[in-house]
Short mmCIF file of N, CA, C and O in Angstrom, two decimals:
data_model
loop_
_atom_site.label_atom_id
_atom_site.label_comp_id
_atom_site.label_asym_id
_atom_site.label_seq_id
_atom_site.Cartn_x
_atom_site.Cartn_y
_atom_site.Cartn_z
N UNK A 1 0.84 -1.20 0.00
CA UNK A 1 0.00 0.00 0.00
C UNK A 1 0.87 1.25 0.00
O UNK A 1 0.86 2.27 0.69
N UNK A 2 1.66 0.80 -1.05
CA UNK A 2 2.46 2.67 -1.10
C UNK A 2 2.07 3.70 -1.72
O UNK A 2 2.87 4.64 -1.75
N UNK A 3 0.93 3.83 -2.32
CA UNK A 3 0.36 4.62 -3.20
C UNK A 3 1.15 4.67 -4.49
O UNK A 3 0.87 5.65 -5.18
N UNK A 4 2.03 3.90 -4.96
CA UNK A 4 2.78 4.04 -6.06
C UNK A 4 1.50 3.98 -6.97
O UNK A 4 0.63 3.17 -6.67
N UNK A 5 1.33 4.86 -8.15
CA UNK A 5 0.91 4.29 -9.12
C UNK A 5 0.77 4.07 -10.35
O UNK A 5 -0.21 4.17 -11.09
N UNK A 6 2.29 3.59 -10.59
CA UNK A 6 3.02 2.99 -11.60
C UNK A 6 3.97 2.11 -11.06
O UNK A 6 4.57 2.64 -10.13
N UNK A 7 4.40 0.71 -11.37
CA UNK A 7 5.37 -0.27 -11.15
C UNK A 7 6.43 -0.57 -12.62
O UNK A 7 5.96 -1.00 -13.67
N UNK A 8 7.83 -0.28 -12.45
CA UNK A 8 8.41 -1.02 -13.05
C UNK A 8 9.28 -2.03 -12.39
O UNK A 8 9.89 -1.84 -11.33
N UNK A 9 9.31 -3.35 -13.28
CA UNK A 9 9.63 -4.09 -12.88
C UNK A 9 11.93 -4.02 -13.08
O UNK A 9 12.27 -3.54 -14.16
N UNK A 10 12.73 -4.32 -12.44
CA UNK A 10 14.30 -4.49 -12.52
C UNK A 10 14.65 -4.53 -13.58
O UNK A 10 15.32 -3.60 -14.01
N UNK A 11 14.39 -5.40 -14.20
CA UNK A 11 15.42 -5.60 -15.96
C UNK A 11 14.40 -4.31 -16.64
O UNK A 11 15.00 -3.81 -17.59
N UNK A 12 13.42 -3.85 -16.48
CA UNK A 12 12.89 -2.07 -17.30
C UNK A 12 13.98 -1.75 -16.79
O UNK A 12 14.90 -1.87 -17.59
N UNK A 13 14.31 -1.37 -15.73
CA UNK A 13 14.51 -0.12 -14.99
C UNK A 13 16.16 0.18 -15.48
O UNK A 13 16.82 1.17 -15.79
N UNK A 14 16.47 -1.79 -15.30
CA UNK A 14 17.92 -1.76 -16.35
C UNK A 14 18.29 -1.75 -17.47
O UNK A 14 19.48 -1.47 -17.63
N UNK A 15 17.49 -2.04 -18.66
CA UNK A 15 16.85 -1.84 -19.86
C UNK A 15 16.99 0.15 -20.44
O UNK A 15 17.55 0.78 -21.34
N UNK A 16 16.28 0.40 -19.50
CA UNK A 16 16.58 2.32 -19.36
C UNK A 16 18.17 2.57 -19.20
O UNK A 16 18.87 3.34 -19.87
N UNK A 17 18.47 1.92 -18.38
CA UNK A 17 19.73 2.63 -17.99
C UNK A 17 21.02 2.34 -18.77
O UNK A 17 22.11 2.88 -18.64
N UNK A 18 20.53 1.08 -19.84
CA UNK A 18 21.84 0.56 -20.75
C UNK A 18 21.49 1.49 -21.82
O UNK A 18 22.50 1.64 -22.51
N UNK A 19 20.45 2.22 -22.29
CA UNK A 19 19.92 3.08 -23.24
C UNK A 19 21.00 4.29 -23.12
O UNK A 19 21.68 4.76 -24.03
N UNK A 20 20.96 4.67 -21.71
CA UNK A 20 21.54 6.13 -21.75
C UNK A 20 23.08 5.82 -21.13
O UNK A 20 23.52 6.56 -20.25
N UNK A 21 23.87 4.70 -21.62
CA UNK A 21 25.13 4.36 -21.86
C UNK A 21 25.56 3.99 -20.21
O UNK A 21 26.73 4.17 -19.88
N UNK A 22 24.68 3.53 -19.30
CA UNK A 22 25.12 2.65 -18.04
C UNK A 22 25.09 1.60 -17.79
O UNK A 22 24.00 1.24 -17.34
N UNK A 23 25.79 0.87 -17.87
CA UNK A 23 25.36 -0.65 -18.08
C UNK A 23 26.02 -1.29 -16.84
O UNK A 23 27.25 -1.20 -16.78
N UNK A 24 25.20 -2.08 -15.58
CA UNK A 24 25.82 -2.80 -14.68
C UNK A 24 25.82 -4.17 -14.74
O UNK A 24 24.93 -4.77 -15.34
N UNK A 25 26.77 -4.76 -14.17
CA UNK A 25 26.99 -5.83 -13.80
C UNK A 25 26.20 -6.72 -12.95
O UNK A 25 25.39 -6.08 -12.29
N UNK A 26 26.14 -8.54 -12.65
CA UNK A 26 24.97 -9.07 -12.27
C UNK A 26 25.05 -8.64 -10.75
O UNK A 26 23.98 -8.82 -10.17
N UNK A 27 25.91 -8.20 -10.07
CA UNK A 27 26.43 -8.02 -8.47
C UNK A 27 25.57 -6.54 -8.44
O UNK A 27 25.08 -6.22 -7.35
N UNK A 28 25.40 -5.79 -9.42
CA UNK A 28 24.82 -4.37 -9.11
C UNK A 28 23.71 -3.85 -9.91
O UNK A 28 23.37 -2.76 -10.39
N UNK A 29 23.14 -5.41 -9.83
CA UNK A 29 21.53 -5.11 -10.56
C UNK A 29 20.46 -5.40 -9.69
O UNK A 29 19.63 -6.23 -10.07
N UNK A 30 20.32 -4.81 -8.47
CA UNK A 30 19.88 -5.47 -7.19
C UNK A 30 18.28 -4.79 -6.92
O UNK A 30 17.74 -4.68 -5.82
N UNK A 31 17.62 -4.31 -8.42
CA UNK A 31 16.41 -3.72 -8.30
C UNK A 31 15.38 -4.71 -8.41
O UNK A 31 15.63 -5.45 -9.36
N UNK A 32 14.64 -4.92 -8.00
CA UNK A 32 13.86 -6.17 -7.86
C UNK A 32 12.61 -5.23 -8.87
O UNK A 32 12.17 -5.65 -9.94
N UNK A 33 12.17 -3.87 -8.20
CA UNK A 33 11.16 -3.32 -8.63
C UNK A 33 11.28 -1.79 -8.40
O UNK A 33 11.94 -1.42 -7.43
N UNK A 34 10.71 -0.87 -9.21
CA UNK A 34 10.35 0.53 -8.55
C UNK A 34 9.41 1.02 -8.65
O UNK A 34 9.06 1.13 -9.83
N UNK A 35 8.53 1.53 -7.72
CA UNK A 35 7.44 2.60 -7.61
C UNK A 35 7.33 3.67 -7.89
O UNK A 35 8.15 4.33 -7.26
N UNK A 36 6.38 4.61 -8.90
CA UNK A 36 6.48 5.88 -8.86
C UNK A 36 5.12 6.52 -8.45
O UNK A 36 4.07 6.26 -9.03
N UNK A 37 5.22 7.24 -7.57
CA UNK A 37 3.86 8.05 -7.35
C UNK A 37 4.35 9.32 -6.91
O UNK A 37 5.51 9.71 -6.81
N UNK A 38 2.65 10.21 -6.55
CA UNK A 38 3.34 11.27 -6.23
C UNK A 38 1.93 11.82 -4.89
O UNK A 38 0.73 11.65 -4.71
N UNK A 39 3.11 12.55 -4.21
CA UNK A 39 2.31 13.35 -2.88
C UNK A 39 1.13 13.57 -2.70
O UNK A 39 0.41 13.57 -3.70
N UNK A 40 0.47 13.86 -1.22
CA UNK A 40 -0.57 14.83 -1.46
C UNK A 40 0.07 16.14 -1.71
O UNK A 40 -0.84 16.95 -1.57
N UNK A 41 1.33 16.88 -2.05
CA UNK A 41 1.76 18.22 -2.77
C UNK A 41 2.28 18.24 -3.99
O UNK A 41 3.08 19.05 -4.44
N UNK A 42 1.70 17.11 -4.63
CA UNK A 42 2.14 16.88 -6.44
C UNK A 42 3.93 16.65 -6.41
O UNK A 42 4.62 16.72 -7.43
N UNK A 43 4.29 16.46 -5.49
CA UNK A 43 5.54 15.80 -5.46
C UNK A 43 5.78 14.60 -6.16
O UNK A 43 4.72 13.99 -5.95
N UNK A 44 6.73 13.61 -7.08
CA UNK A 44 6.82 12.92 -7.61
C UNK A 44 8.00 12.50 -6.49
O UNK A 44 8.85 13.11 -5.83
N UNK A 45 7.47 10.82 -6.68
CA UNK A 45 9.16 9.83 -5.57
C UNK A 45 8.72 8.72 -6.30
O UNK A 45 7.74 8.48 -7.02
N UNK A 46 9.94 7.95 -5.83
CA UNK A 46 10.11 6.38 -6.61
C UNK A 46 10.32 5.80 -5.49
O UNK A 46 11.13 6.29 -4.71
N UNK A 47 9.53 4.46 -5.15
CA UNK A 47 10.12 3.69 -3.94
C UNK A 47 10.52 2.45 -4.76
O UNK A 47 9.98 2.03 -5.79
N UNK A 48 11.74 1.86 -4.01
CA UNK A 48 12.62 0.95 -4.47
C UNK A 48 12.60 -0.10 -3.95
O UNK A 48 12.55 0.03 -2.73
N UNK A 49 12.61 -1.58 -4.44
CA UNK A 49 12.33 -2.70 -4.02
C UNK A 49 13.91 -3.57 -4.20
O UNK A 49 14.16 -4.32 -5.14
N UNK A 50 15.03 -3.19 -2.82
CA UNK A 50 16.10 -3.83 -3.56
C UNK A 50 16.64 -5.34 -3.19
O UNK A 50 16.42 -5.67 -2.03
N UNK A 51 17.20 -6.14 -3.88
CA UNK A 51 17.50 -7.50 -3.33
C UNK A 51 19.03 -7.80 -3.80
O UNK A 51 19.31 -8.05 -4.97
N UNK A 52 20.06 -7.75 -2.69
CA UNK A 52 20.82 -8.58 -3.36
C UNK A 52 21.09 -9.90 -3.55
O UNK A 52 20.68 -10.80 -2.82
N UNK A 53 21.78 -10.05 -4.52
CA UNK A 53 22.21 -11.50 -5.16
C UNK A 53 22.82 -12.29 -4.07
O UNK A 53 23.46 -11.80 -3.14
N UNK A 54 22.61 -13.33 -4.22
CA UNK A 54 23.31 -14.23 -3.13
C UNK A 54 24.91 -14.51 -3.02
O UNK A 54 25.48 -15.15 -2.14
N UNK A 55 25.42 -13.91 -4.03
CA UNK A 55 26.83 -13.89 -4.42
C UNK A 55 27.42 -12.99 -4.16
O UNK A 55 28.65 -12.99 -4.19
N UNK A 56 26.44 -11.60 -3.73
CA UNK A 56 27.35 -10.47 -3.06
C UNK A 56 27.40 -10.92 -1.77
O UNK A 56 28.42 -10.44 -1.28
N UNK A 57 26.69 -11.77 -0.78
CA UNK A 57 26.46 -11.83 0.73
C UNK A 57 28.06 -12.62 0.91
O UNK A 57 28.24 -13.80 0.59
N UNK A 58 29.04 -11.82 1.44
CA UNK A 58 30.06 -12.66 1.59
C UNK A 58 30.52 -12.74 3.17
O UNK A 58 31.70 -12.97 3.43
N UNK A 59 29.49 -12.52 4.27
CA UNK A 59 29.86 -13.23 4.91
C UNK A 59 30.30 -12.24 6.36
O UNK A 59 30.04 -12.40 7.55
N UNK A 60 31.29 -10.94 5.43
CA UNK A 60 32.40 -9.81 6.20
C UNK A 60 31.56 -9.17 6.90
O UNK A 60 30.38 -9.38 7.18
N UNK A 61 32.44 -8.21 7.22
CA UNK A 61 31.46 -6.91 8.12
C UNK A 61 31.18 -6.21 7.67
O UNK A 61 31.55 -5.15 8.19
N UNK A 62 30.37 -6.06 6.48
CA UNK A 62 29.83 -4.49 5.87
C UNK A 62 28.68 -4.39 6.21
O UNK A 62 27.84 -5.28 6.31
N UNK A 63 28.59 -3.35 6.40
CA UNK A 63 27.52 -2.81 7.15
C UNK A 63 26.26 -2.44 6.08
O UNK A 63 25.08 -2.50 6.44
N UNK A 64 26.52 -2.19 5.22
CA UNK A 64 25.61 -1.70 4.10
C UNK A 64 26.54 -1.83 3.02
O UNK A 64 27.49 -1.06 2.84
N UNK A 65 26.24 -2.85 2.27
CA UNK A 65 26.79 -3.54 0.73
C UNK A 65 26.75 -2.20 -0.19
O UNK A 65 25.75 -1.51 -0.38
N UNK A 66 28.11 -1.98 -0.74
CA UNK A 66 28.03 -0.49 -1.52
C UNK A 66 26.62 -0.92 -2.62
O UNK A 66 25.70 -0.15 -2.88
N UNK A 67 26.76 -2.29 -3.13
CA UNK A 67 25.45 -2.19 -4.28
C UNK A 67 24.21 -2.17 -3.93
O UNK A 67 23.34 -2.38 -4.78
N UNK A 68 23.88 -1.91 -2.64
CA UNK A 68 22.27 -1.66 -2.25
C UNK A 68 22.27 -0.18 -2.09
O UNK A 68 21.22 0.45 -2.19
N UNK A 69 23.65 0.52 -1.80
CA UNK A 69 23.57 2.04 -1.38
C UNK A 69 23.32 2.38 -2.96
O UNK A 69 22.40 3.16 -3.20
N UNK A 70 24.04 1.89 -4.00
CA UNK A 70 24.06 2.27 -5.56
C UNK A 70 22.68 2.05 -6.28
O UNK A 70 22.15 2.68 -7.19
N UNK A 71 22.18 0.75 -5.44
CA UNK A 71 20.66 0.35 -6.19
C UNK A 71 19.74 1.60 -6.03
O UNK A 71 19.29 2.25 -6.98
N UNK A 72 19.54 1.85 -4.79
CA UNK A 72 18.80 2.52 -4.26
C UNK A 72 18.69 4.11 -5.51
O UNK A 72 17.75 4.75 -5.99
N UNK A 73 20.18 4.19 -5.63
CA UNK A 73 20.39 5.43 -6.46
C UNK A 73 19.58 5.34 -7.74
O UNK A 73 19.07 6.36 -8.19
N UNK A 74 19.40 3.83 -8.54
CA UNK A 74 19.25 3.62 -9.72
C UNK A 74 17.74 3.83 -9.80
O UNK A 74 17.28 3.82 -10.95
N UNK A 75 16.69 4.06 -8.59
CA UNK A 75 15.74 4.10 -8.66
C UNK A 75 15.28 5.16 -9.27
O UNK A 75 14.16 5.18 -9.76
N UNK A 76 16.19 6.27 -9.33
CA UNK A 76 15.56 7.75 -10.04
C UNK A 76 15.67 6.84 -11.31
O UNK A 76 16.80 7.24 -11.04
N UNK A 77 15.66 6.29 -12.05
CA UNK A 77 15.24 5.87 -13.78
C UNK A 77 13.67 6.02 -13.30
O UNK A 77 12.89 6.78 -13.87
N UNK A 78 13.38 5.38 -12.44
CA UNK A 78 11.64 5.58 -12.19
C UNK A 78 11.00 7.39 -12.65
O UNK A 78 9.97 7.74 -13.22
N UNK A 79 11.78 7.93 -12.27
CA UNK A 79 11.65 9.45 -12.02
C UNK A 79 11.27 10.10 -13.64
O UNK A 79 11.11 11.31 -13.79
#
């Protein structure tokens, strides 16, 4: 119930982004989905649905996997 109302699904969102010459790798394609809606002040946001791969989980101490901080970023293609 996020009020999004529009969904794209990960491979769109990466699909867009190889268009305008970004192309990631399978470790930093961690968009499962994105939401776009907008405010009760006509504000436009994208909420982000991210998952990583089971091949980034290695185990260490990171605290926040740089490719979920980067996914998160990739959600403005929603925008």
């Amino acid at each position: 119930a996020s009020g999004c109302a529009t969904w794209l699904a990960g491979e769109a969102c990466y699909a867009r982004l190889r268009e305008n010459g970004l192309a990631y790798g399978a470790s930093y394609r961690v968009l499962e989905r994105v939401g776009v809606g907008t405010d009760a002040q006509g504000r436009r946001y994208a909420l982000a649905e991210l998952s990583l791969p089971s091949s980034s989980l290695s185990g260490g101490e990171v605290v926040l996997p740089p490719a979920l901080l980067d996914g998160a970023l990739h959600a403005a293609v929603g925008l």
